[in-house]
mmCIF file of C-alpha atoms and ligand atoms in Angstrom:
data_model
loop_
_atom_site.group_PDB
_atom_site.id
_atom_site.type_symbol
_atom_site.label_atom_id
_atom_site.label_comp_id
_atom_site.label_asym_id
_atom_site.label_seq_id
_atom_site.Cartn_x
_atom_site.Cartn_y
_atom_site.Cartn_z
ATOM 1 C CA UNK A 1 121.881 105.491 215.428
ATOM 2 C CA UNK A 2 118.647 103.992 216.823
ATOM 3 C CA UNK A 3 117.806 100.347 217.155
ATOM 4 C CA UNK A 4 114.308 98.864 216.169
ATOM 5 C CA UNK A 5 113.192 95.487 218.095
ATOM 6 C CA UNK A 6 110.932 93.421 216.805
ATOM 7 C CA UNK A 7 109.269 90.405 219.060
ATOM 8 C CA UNK A 8 106.226 88.287 219.190
ATOM 9 C CA UNK A 9 107.468 86.434 215.939
ATOM 10 C CA UNK A 10 108.795 82.891 214.766
ATOM 11 C CA UNK A 11 111.989 82.947 212.575
ATOM 12 C CA UNK A 12 112.753 80.968 210.002
ATOM 13 C CA UNK A 13 116.527 82.253 210.081
ATOM 14 C CA UNK A 14 117.534 79.860 207.236
ATOM 15 C CA UNK A 15 120.949 79.768 208.820
ATOM 16 C CA UNK A 16 122.535 76.534 207.646
ATOM 17 C CA UNK A 17 124.303 75.100 210.154
ATOM 18 C CA UNK A 18 120.847 75.677 212.544
ATOM 19 C CA UNK A 19 120.049 72.504 214.640
ATOM 20 C CA UNK A 20 116.286 72.863 213.639
ATOM 21 C CA UNK A 21 115.053 72.653 209.816
ATOM 22 C CA UNK A 22 114.475 76.410 208.602
ATOM 23 C CA UNK A 23 116.883 77.484 211.394
ATOM 24 C CA UNK A 24 113.386 78.230 213.117
ATOM 25 C CA UNK A 25 113.629 80.062 216.283
ATOM 26 C CA UNK A 26 109.635 79.538 218.077
ATOM 27 C CA UNK A 27 109.612 82.814 220.155
ATOM 28 C CA UNK A 28 112.039 84.976 218.581
ATOM 29 C CA UNK A 29 113.373 88.540 218.134
ATOM 30 C CA UNK A 30 115.235 90.793 215.652
ATOM 31 C CA UNK A 31 116.919 93.957 216.514
ATOM 32 C CA UNK A 32 117.357 96.274 213.478
ATOM 33 C CA UNK A 33 120.335 98.894 213.184
ATOM 34 C CA UNK A 34 119.788 100.928 210.507
ATOM 35 C CA UNK A 35 119.384 98.968 207.215
ATOM 36 C CA UNK A 36 121.188 95.744 208.984
ATOM 37 C CA UNK A 37 120.399 93.098 211.389
ATOM 38 C CA UNK A 38 121.934 93.772 214.866
ATOM 39 C CA UNK A 39 121.011 90.871 216.741
ATOM 40 C CA UNK A 40 118.626 87.802 215.903
ATOM 41 C CA UNK A 41 117.957 85.076 218.161
ATOM 42 C CA UNK A 42 115.527 83.652 221.029
ATOM 43 C CA UNK A 43 113.728 86.207 222.561
ATOM 44 C CA UNK A 44 114.776 84.823 225.991
ATOM 45 C CA UNK A 45 118.473 85.339 225.256
ATOM 46 C CA UNK A 46 118.034 89.003 224.373
ATOM 47 C CA UNK A 47 120.205 90.993 226.580
ATOM 48 C CA UNK A 48 118.336 93.482 228.878
ATOM 49 C CA UNK A 49 120.598 96.490 227.951
ATOM 50 C CA UNK A 50 120.100 95.735 224.206
ATOM 51 C CA UNK A 51 116.120 96.048 224.825
ATOM 52 C CA UNK A 52 117.081 99.778 226.561
ATOM 53 C CA UNK A 53 118.591 100.734 223.583
ATOM 54 C CA UNK A 54 115.757 100.064 221.179
ATOM 55 C CA UNK A 55 114.118 103.374 220.152
ATOM 56 C CA UNK A 56 111.219 101.479 218.326
ATOM 57 C CA UNK A 57 109.655 97.951 219.621
ATOM 58 C CA UNK A 58 107.548 96.311 216.817
ATOM 59 C CA UNK A 59 105.046 93.663 217.855
ATOM 60 C CA UNK A 60 104.909 91.114 214.596
ATOM 61 C CA UNK A 61 101.517 89.473 216.151
ATOM 62 C CA UNK A 62 102.879 86.086 216.109
ATOM 63 C CA UNK A 63 103.882 86.482 212.456
ATOM 64 C CA UNK A 64 106.461 83.882 210.734
ATOM 65 C CA UNK A 65 109.747 86.018 209.835
ATOM 66 C CA UNK A 66 111.718 84.963 207.183
ATOM 67 C CA UNK A 67 114.704 86.443 204.938
ATOM 68 C CA UNK A 68 113.122 88.536 202.001
ATOM 69 C CA UNK A 69 112.740 86.554 199.386
ATOM 70 C CA UNK A 70 115.087 86.686 196.283
ATOM 71 C CA UNK A 71 113.851 85.910 192.944
ATOM 72 C CA UNK A 72 117.354 84.851 191.061
ATOM 73 C CA UNK A 73 116.491 84.304 187.695
ATOM 74 C CA UNK A 74 114.119 86.743 185.218
ATOM 75 C CA UNK A 75 113.632 87.987 182.104
ATOM 76 C CA UNK A 76 111.169 90.353 183.594
ATOM 77 C CA UNK A 77 111.933 93.288 181.177
ATOM 78 C CA UNK A 78 109.875 92.782 178.281
ATOM 79 C CA UNK A 79 107.012 94.084 176.080
ATOM 80 C CA UNK A 80 104.164 92.038 174.976
ATOM 81 C CA UNK A 81 103.169 88.482 175.465
ATOM 82 C CA UNK A 82 102.902 84.902 173.340
ATOM 83 C CA UNK A 83 99.447 84.178 174.138
ATOM 84 C CA UNK A 84 99.163 83.437 170.421
ATOM 85 C CA UNK A 85 102.360 81.038 170.661
ATOM 86 C CA UNK A 86 100.409 79.037 173.719
ATOM 87 C CA UNK A 87 97.672 78.772 171.558
ATOM 88 C CA UNK A 88 99.694 77.299 168.885
ATOM 89 C CA UNK A 89 101.597 74.858 170.813
ATOM 90 C CA UNK A 90 97.991 73.466 172.264
ATOM 91 C CA UNK A 91 97.318 72.948 168.743
ATOM 92 C CA UNK A 92 100.076 70.452 168.497
ATOM 93 C CA UNK A 93 103.390 72.898 167.768
ATOM 94 C CA UNK A 94 106.352 72.800 169.687
ATOM 95 C CA UNK A 95 108.207 75.250 171.637
ATOM 96 C CA UNK A 96 111.602 74.230 169.496
ATOM 97 C CA UNK A 97 109.462 74.324 166.436
ATOM 98 C CA UNK A 98 108.183 77.756 167.056
ATOM 99 C CA UNK A 99 111.639 79.266 167.770
ATOM 100 C CA UNK A 100 113.186 77.898 164.284
ATOM 101 C CA UNK A 101 110.300 79.481 162.370
ATOM 102 C CA UNK A 102 110.877 82.828 163.830
ATOM 103 C CA UNK A 103 108.773 83.019 166.570
ATOM 104 C CA UNK A 104 109.462 82.852 170.310
ATOM 105 C CA UNK A 105 112.282 84.910 171.685
ATOM 106 C CA UNK A 106 112.584 86.759 167.822
ATOM 107 C CA UNK A 107 109.041 88.015 168.326
ATOM 108 C CA UNK A 108 109.714 89.259 171.700
ATOM 109 C CA UNK A 109 112.575 91.131 170.358
ATOM 110 C CA UNK A 110 110.949 92.648 168.235
ATOM 111 C CA UNK A 111 107.804 93.788 170.692
ATOM 112 C CA UNK A 112 110.587 95.001 173.003
ATOM 113 C CA UNK A 113 112.477 96.885 170.544
ATOM 114 C CA UNK A 114 109.341 98.981 169.420
ATOM 115 C CA UNK A 115 108.366 99.757 172.743
ATOM 116 C CA UNK A 116 109.667 102.932 174.292
ATOM 117 C CA UNK A 117 111.535 103.031 177.313
ATOM 118 C CA UNK A 118 108.489 104.360 179.300
ATOM 119 C CA UNK A 119 105.891 101.870 177.701
ATOM 120 C CA UNK A 120 108.665 98.881 178.365
ATOM 121 C CA UNK A 121 108.803 99.961 182.400
ATOM 122 C CA UNK A 122 104.962 100.504 182.701
ATOM 123 C CA UNK A 123 104.707 96.848 181.584
ATOM 124 C CA UNK A 124 107.495 95.483 183.424
ATOM 125 C CA UNK A 125 106.333 97.068 186.482
ATOM 126 C CA UNK A 126 103.173 95.790 186.793
ATOM 127 C CA UNK A 127 104.999 92.123 186.872
ATOM 128 C CA UNK A 128 107.410 93.564 189.597
ATOM 129 C CA UNK A 129 104.358 94.608 191.820
ATOM 130 C CA UNK A 130 103.009 91.305 192.029
ATOM 131 C CA UNK A 131 106.902 90.042 193.123
ATOM 132 C CA UNK A 132 106.889 92.755 195.799
ATOM 133 C CA UNK A 133 103.454 91.832 197.065
ATOM 134 C CA UNK A 134 105.010 88.556 197.589
ATOM 135 C CA UNK A 135 108.063 89.709 199.932
ATOM 136 C CA UNK A 136 110.766 89.937 196.786
ATOM 137 C CA UNK A 137 113.181 92.069 198.286
ATOM 138 C CA UNK A 138 116.145 91.170 195.759
ATOM 139 C CA UNK A 139 115.218 90.368 191.828
ATOM 140 C CA UNK A 140 117.746 89.748 189.146
ATOM 141 C CA UNK A 141 116.762 90.825 185.803
ATOM 142 C CA UNK A 142 118.115 89.720 182.839
ATOM 143 C CA UNK A 143 118.540 91.674 179.096
ATOM 144 C CA UNK A 144 117.769 89.308 176.004
ATOM 145 C CA UNK A 145 115.395 90.753 174.316
ATOM 146 C CA UNK A 146 117.067 93.798 172.570
ATOM 147 C CA UNK A 147 119.607 91.797 171.153
ATOM 148 C CA UNK A 148 121.126 95.082 169.541
ATOM 149 C CA UNK A 149 123.115 97.842 171.225
ATOM 150 C CA UNK A 150 120.726 100.315 171.832
ATOM 151 C CA UNK A 151 117.849 98.183 172.663
ATOM 152 C CA UNK A 152 120.082 95.875 175.188
ATOM 153 C CA UNK A 153 120.700 99.347 176.810
ATOM 154 C CA UNK A 154 117.277 100.410 176.981
ATOM 155 C CA UNK A 155 116.203 97.182 178.497
ATOM 156 C CA UNK A 156 119.302 97.185 181.405
ATOM 157 C CA UNK A 157 118.327 100.837 182.186
ATOM 158 C CA UNK A 158 114.588 99.969 182.736
ATOM 159 C CA UNK A 159 116.210 97.365 184.965
ATOM 160 C CA UNK A 160 118.041 99.999 186.547
ATOM 161 C CA UNK A 161 114.944 102.224 186.944
ATOM 162 C CA UNK A 162 112.705 99.831 188.036
ATOM 163 C CA UNK A 163 115.475 99.411 191.064
ATOM 164 C CA UNK A 164 115.800 102.896 192.070
ATOM 165 C CA UNK A 165 111.742 103.819 191.770
ATOM 166 C CA UNK A 166 110.765 100.404 194.038
ATOM 167 C CA UNK A 167 112.091 99.243 197.476
ATOM 168 C CA UNK A 168 114.094 96.244 196.491
ATOM 169 C CA UNK A 169 117.206 95.220 194.938
ATOM 170 C CA UNK A 170 117.762 94.705 191.627
ATOM 171 C CA UNK A 171 120.732 93.074 189.711
ATOM 172 C CA UNK A 172 121.052 93.034 186.150
ATOM 173 C CA UNK A 173 122.597 90.539 183.625
ATOM 174 C CA UNK A 174 123.621 90.841 180.724
ATOM 175 C CA UNK A 175 122.305 88.363 178.449
ATOM 176 C CA UNK A 176 123.339 89.447 174.833
ATOM 177 C CA UNK A 177 123.652 85.831 173.782
ATOM 178 C CA UNK A 178 119.809 84.919 173.938
ATOM 179 C CA UNK A 179 119.077 84.332 170.696
ATOM 180 C CA UNK A 180 120.429 84.884 167.050
ATOM 181 C CA UNK A 181 118.669 88.083 165.758
ATOM 182 C CA UNK A 182 117.392 88.314 162.055
ATOM 183 C CA UNK A 183 119.958 90.526 160.964
ATOM 184 C CA UNK A 184 122.403 87.831 161.831
ATOM 185 C CA UNK A 185 121.132 85.124 160.278
ATOM 186 C CA UNK A 186 123.564 82.419 159.196
ATOM 187 C CA UNK A 187 126.205 84.506 160.955
ATOM 188 C CA UNK A 188 126.022 83.637 164.664
ATOM 189 C CA UNK A 189 129.997 83.920 165.097
ATOM 190 C CA UNK A 190 129.651 87.441 163.705
ATOM 191 C CA UNK A 191 126.718 88.150 166.243
ATOM 192 C CA UNK A 192 129.014 86.622 169.247
ATOM 193 C CA UNK A 193 131.807 89.622 168.408
ATOM 194 C CA UNK A 194 128.579 91.916 168.597
ATOM 195 C CA UNK A 195 127.868 90.519 171.719
ATOM 196 C CA UNK A 196 131.219 90.828 173.069
ATOM 197 C CA UNK A 197 131.388 94.476 171.922
ATOM 198 C CA UNK A 198 127.774 95.338 173.642
ATOM 199 C CA UNK A 199 129.206 93.424 176.755
ATOM 200 C CA UNK A 200 132.488 95.877 176.854
ATOM 201 C CA UNK A 201 130.181 98.896 176.354
ATOM 202 C CA UNK A 202 127.164 98.275 178.606
ATOM 203 C CA UNK A 203 129.595 97.240 181.483
ATOM 204 C CA UNK A 204 131.366 100.410 180.722
ATOM 205 C CA UNK A 205 127.892 102.446 181.653
ATOM 206 C CA UNK A 206 127.741 100.620 184.974
ATOM 207 C CA UNK A 207 124.407 98.434 183.655
ATOM 208 C CA UNK A 208 126.065 94.952 184.040
ATOM 209 C CA UNK A 209 126.663 93.137 187.443
ATOM 210 C CA UNK A 210 126.656 89.516 185.533
ATOM 211 C CA UNK A 211 126.689 87.661 182.106
ATOM 212 C CA UNK A 212 124.411 84.743 181.185
ATOM 213 C CA UNK A 213 124.132 82.745 177.596
ATOM 214 C CA UNK A 214 121.772 80.424 176.470
ATOM 215 C CA UNK A 215 123.857 77.484 175.251
ATOM 216 C CA UNK A 216 121.290 75.298 173.126
ATOM 217 C CA UNK A 217 120.868 73.631 169.722
ATOM 218 C CA UNK A 218 118.298 76.542 168.910
ATOM 219 C CA UNK A 219 120.579 79.272 170.577
ATOM 220 C CA UNK A 220 124.682 79.414 171.162
ATOM 221 C CA UNK A 221 127.395 76.561 171.000
ATOM 222 C CA UNK A 222 129.664 75.708 174.073
ATOM 223 C CA UNK A 223 132.704 77.572 171.683
ATOM 224 C CA UNK A 224 130.302 80.501 170.965
ATOM 225 C CA UNK A 225 129.286 80.784 175.044
ATOM 226 C CA UNK A 226 133.182 80.071 176.001
ATOM 227 C CA UNK A 227 134.091 83.489 173.722
ATOM 228 C CA UNK A 228 131.249 85.300 175.897
ATOM 229 C CA UNK A 229 132.532 83.996 179.035
ATOM 230 C CA UNK A 230 136.109 84.948 177.996
ATOM 231 C CA UNK A 231 135.482 88.518 177.711
ATOM 232 C CA UNK A 232 133.350 88.370 180.664
ATOM 233 C CA UNK A 233 136.364 87.323 182.692
ATOM 234 C CA UNK A 234 138.540 89.721 181.495
ATOM 235 C CA UNK A 235 136.014 92.813 182.404
ATOM 236 C CA UNK A 236 135.890 90.574 185.816
ATOM 237 C CA UNK A 237 132.392 89.862 185.532
ATOM 238 C CA UNK A 238 130.571 86.811 187.140
ATOM 239 C CA UNK A 239 128.776 84.158 184.745
ATOM 240 C CA UNK A 240 125.807 81.919 184.660
ATOM 241 C CA UNK A 241 124.377 79.833 182.213
ATOM 242 C CA UNK A 242 121.129 78.774 180.576
ATOM 243 C CA UNK A 243 122.274 75.016 180.509
ATOM 244 C CA UNK A 244 120.975 71.904 179.528
ATOM 245 C CA UNK A 245 117.334 72.804 179.220
ATOM 246 C CA UNK A 246 116.410 71.329 176.291
ATOM 247 C CA UNK A 247 118.881 68.679 175.526
ATOM 248 C CA UNK A 248 122.669 68.168 177.349
ATOM 249 C CA UNK A 249 125.593 69.967 175.656
ATOM 250 C CA UNK A 250 128.075 70.236 178.166
ATOM 251 C CA UNK A 251 127.184 73.781 179.339
ATOM 252 C CA UNK A 252 127.459 72.879 183.056
ATOM 253 C CA UNK A 253 130.997 71.708 182.600
ATOM 254 C CA UNK A 254 131.938 74.626 180.484
ATOM 255 C CA UNK A 255 130.384 77.319 183.023
ATOM 256 C CA UNK A 256 131.982 75.386 185.910
ATOM 257 C CA UNK A 257 135.270 75.864 184.253
ATOM 258 C CA UNK A 258 135.011 79.404 184.381
ATOM 259 C CA UNK A 259 133.462 79.448 188.221
ATOM 260 C CA UNK A 260 129.942 80.247 187.352
ATOM 261 C CA UNK A 261 127.638 81.331 190.075
ATOM 262 C CA UNK A 262 124.931 79.217 188.697
ATOM 263 C CA UNK A 263 124.031 76.743 186.076
ATOM 264 C CA UNK A 264 120.135 77.344 185.149
ATOM 265 C CA UNK A 265 117.562 74.905 184.324
ATOM 266 C CA UNK A 266 119.353 71.750 184.002
ATOM 267 C CA UNK A 267 116.478 69.049 183.223
ATOM 268 C CA UNK A 268 119.365 67.277 181.408
ATOM 269 C CA UNK A 269 122.381 67.613 183.594
ATOM 270 C CA UNK A 270 124.630 64.857 183.710
ATOM 271 C CA UNK A 271 126.588 63.405 186.343
ATOM 272 C CA UNK A 272 129.729 64.884 184.966
ATOM 273 C CA UNK A 273 128.123 68.347 184.858
ATOM 274 C CA UNK A 274 126.860 68.201 188.605
ATOM 275 C CA UNK A 275 130.319 66.947 189.456
ATOM 276 C CA UNK A 276 131.760 69.924 187.639
ATOM 277 C CA UNK A 277 129.381 72.203 189.314
ATOM 278 C CA UNK A 278 130.185 70.866 192.782
ATOM 279 C CA UNK A 279 133.671 71.445 192.443
ATOM 280 C CA UNK A 280 133.513 74.837 191.168
ATOM 281 C CA UNK A 281 130.744 75.740 193.515
ATOM 282 C CA UNK A 282 128.003 76.450 191.494
ATOM 283 C CA UNK A 283 124.475 77.051 192.381
ATOM 284 C CA UNK A 284 121.699 75.137 190.434
ATOM 285 C CA UNK A 285 118.886 76.993 189.822
ATOM 286 C CA UNK A 286 115.834 74.980 189.083
ATOM 287 C CA UNK A 287 113.057 76.618 187.187
ATOM 288 C CA UNK A 288 109.779 74.547 187.723
ATOM 289 C CA UNK A 289 107.546 76.974 185.902
ATOM 290 C CA UNK A 290 109.402 76.335 182.622
ATOM 291 C CA UNK A 291 109.184 73.125 182.787
ATOM 292 C CA UNK A 292 105.470 73.198 183.790
ATOM 293 C CA UNK A 293 104.615 75.626 181.056
ATOM 294 C CA UNK A 294 106.517 73.865 178.447
ATOM 295 C CA UNK A 295 104.946 70.546 179.821
ATOM 296 C CA UNK A 296 108.583 68.927 179.758
ATOM 297 C CA UNK A 297 108.648 65.453 180.967
ATOM 298 C CA UNK A 298 112.337 65.242 181.673
ATOM 299 C CA UNK A 299 113.280 66.217 185.560
ATOM 300 C CA UNK A 300 116.243 67.553 186.435
ATOM 301 C CA UNK A 301 118.481 65.394 188.882
ATOM 302 C CA UNK A 302 117.609 66.706 191.950
ATOM 303 C CA UNK A 303 118.882 63.406 193.670
ATOM 304 C CA UNK A 304 122.243 63.530 191.537
ATOM 305 C CA UNK A 305 122.542 67.621 192.818
ATOM 306 C CA UNK A 306 121.689 66.655 196.484
ATOM 307 C CA UNK A 307 124.387 63.569 196.462
ATOM 308 C CA UNK A 308 126.740 66.127 195.014
ATOM 309 C CA UNK A 309 126.013 68.965 197.655
ATOM 310 C CA UNK A 310 125.483 71.451 194.859
ATOM 311 C CA UNK A 311 123.278 74.049 196.089
ATOM 312 C CA UNK A 312 119.635 74.232 194.886
ATOM 313 C CA UNK A 313 118.021 77.631 194.092
ATOM 314 C CA UNK A 314 114.446 78.002 192.612
ATOM 315 C CA UNK A 315 113.369 80.989 190.884
ATOM 316 C CA UNK A 316 110.608 82.096 188.314
ATOM 317 C CA UNK A 317 112.204 82.742 184.936
ATOM 318 C CA UNK A 318 109.662 85.119 184.623
ATOM 319 C CA UNK A 319 109.437 85.667 180.786
ATOM 320 C CA UNK A 320 106.842 85.602 178.330
ATOM 321 C CA UNK A 321 107.542 82.181 176.383
ATOM 322 C CA UNK A 322 108.519 79.359 178.820
ATOM 323 C CA UNK A 323 107.331 80.905 181.816
ATOM 324 C CA UNK A 324 105.120 83.767 182.056
ATOM 325 C CA UNK A 325 104.942 83.871 185.940
ATOM 326 C CA UNK A 326 105.260 86.437 188.246
ATOM 327 C CA UNK A 327 104.687 84.150 191.740
ATOM 328 C CA UNK A 328 107.712 83.043 193.591
ATOM 329 C CA UNK A 329 105.393 81.539 196.148
ATOM 330 C CA UNK A 330 104.064 79.732 193.588
ATOM 331 C CA UNK A 331 107.286 78.351 192.170
ATOM 332 C CA UNK A 332 107.906 77.233 195.923
ATOM 333 C CA UNK A 333 104.939 74.576 195.512
ATOM 334 C CA UNK A 334 106.097 73.338 191.984
ATOM 335 C CA UNK A 335 109.552 72.967 193.355
ATOM 336 C CA UNK A 336 108.034 70.562 195.826
ATOM 337 C CA UNK A 337 104.651 69.027 193.411
ATOM 338 C CA UNK A 338 106.892 68.571 190.580
ATOM 339 C CA UNK A 339 110.722 68.471 191.639
ATOM 340 C CA UNK A 340 110.197 66.658 195.275
ATOM 341 C CA UNK A 341 111.818 69.375 197.014
ATOM 342 C CA UNK A 342 110.860 69.226 200.170
ATOM 343 C CA UNK A 343 109.611 73.088 201.392
ATOM 344 C CA UNK A 344 112.754 73.169 203.627
ATOM 345 C CA UNK A 345 114.810 73.096 200.768
ATOM 346 C CA UNK A 346 112.525 75.002 198.087
ATOM 347 C CA UNK A 347 112.376 77.932 201.031
ATOM 348 C CA UNK A 348 116.343 77.733 201.114
ATOM 349 C CA UNK A 349 116.034 77.993 197.174
ATOM 350 C CA UNK A 350 114.657 81.143 197.585
ATOM 351 C CA UNK A 351 116.666 82.743 200.475
ATOM 352 C CA UNK A 352 120.014 81.471 200.911
ATOM 353 C CA UNK A 353 120.897 79.737 197.894
ATOM 354 C CA UNK A 354 119.237 82.284 195.776
ATOM 355 C CA UNK A 355 121.567 84.830 197.115
ATOM 356 C CA UNK A 356 124.560 82.758 196.552
ATOM 357 C CA UNK A 357 123.325 82.135 192.849
ATOM 358 C CA UNK A 358 123.853 86.064 192.714
ATOM 359 C CA UNK A 359 126.980 85.924 194.192
ATOM 360 C CA UNK A 360 125.728 88.266 197.373
ATOM 361 C CA UNK A 361 126.923 87.183 201.136
ATOM 362 C CA UNK A 362 125.129 89.863 202.851
ATOM 363 C CA UNK A 363 121.528 88.417 202.477
ATOM 364 C CA UNK A 364 119.540 85.533 202.305
ATOM 365 C CA UNK A 365 119.675 84.809 206.038
ATOM 366 C CA UNK A 366 118.555 85.940 208.997
ATOM 367 C CA UNK A 367 121.950 86.501 211.299
ATOM 368 C CA UNK A 368 123.629 89.529 213.035
ATOM 369 C CA UNK A 369 125.284 91.632 210.287
ATOM 370 C CA UNK A 370 123.231 90.623 207.460
ATOM 371 C CA UNK A 371 121.010 92.996 205.598
ATOM 372 C CA UNK A 372 117.659 93.976 207.461
ATOM 373 C CA UNK A 373 115.371 92.568 204.434
ATOM 374 C CA UNK A 374 112.974 90.353 205.817
ATOM 375 C CA UNK A 375 109.174 89.376 205.600
ATOM 376 C CA UNK A 376 106.103 88.844 207.939
ATOM 377 C CA UNK A 377 103.843 86.361 206.899
ATOM 378 C CA UNK A 378 100.543 84.788 208.255
ATOM 379 C CA UNK A 379 101.244 81.508 208.714
ATOM 380 C CA UNK A 380 102.046 79.054 211.488
ATOM 381 C CA UNK A 381 104.970 76.903 210.030
ATOM 382 C CA UNK A 382 107.278 77.375 206.926
ATOM 383 C CA UNK A 383 105.933 74.690 204.960
ATOM 384 C CA UNK A 384 102.727 76.653 204.444
ATOM 385 C CA UNK A 385 104.734 79.095 202.152
ATOM 386 C CA UNK A 386 105.071 76.394 199.683
ATOM 387 C CA UNK A 387 101.911 74.618 200.081
ATOM 388 C CA UNK A 388 99.280 76.681 199.420
ATOM 389 C CA UNK A 389 98.269 77.769 196.070
ATOM 390 C CA UNK A 390 97.279 81.195 195.092
ATOM 391 C CA UNK A 391 97.389 81.865 198.748
ATOM 392 C CA UNK A 392 98.255 85.655 199.951
ATOM 393 C CA UNK A 393 100.116 85.411 203.060
ATOM 394 C CA UNK A 394 102.713 88.049 202.656
ATOM 395 C CA UNK A 395 101.655 90.903 205.994
ATOM 396 C CA UNK A 396 104.811 93.224 205.777
ATOM 397 C CA UNK A 397 107.943 93.467 204.022
ATOM 398 C CA UNK A 398 111.021 95.245 205.724
ATOM 399 C CA UNK A 399 113.686 96.139 203.069
ATOM 400 C CA UNK A 400 117.084 98.038 204.295
ATOM 401 C CA UNK A 401 115.197 98.219 207.704
ATOM 402 C CA UNK A 402 112.182 100.107 206.435
ATOM 403 C CA UNK A 403 108.882 98.869 206.082
ATOM 404 C CA UNK A 404 107.813 99.272 202.495
HETATM 405 N N1 DI6 B 1 115.428 79.657 178.359
HETATM 406 C C1 DI6 B 1 114.139 80.003 178.610
HETATM 407 O O1 DI6 B 1 113.428 79.539 179.184
HETATM 408 C C2 DI6 B 1 113.911 81.365 178.522
HETATM 409 N N2 DI6 B 1 114.937 81.722 177.798
HETATM 410 C C3 DI6 B 1 115.929 80.705 177.890
HETATM 411 O O2 DI6 B 1 117.068 81.035 177.334
HETATM 412 C C4 DI6 B 1 112.665 81.588 177.773
HETATM 413 C C5 DI6 B 1 112.957 83.031 176.690
HETATM 414 C C6 DI6 B 1 111.579 83.015 175.869
HETATM 415 O O3 DI6 B 1 111.205 81.820 175.390
HETATM 416 O O4 DI6 B 1 111.392 83.791 175.560
HETATM 417 FE FE1 FE B 2 115.995 82.201 181.850
#
């Protein structure tokens, strides 16, 4: 197979044990073989016989190259918007109060159920393209706006279709336990029975890569969440959890006891929760867009996570209610300004640690043997990616070894 060589570039390899922050290599070279990175390092160490085997040679023009970005927590497939609730909130209503009055997630469920698959895909594709334009090469998409078998299936199929029709990798997560649909009002345990049934069927149809739940006083209890996770475990599906977003319900400990890939949000995470996550190897996915958009004031305990050595990932949470956002670069900035992450931590949060939050070991760093997903940026220093607001620094994205 012919090899491709990239030179005249700076590399932010994001390798964890590198000597320099970002695993930075000032004058780097990449050799790609098919869809895999064959060689990564300083240009002066490139073996001459390897260069001779490179059929194609690319001049990166001095660009910074990072791993392809990974958005590891989104609800990207939905119909309609919730700008009406945005107005209500600005007139004094709270997110929780709107949810309790039958708005919130329920109103997006109604819009998404009514939408045809084509319409749902068309609306979702707009957001997807915004992420693609910022160098996203792996994207997680949750269901959870169908809340009934046919509609959860429709949303997961749209997610899979978007992956087939665009040059990026999609991971789909079943979030049947996102909210109680009105048909089950007052019968949450009966709805959990239905969630378990849906999970088994949708998994058998090949539509599910992982299972998530919303463990919160306006959603499902830890006991109900545990039932969802038991069935996921029986099916061999990894779990993740929306945990401690609006209150501390001990969701992180519960998720950790199931070996969760990640616990997400975590503004109300306790010391015990962080310890449990550290012991289980769960990633903390922080979602600064939701913190910002809901005007939360309680910060996720970043220092605690650092002390416990819990890896931190950053994501858009792209959804119509709490984070109507399809810019991962903006999340880098907000992770730094709002949560006080360093630009290095933020970039690790959308590369190496985001891959870990999805259980993917073949991406998120530039190293031989990893997937050839990478991005060329028109910046001098990696910190510029989290520094600028609204900049469009992505020059080119390579997915699976091919320009996109
Ligand atoms: N937490 C969130 O922030 C989103 N889902 C969740 O479980 C919000 C979803 C929405 O409001 O539509
Ligand atoms: Fe979410």
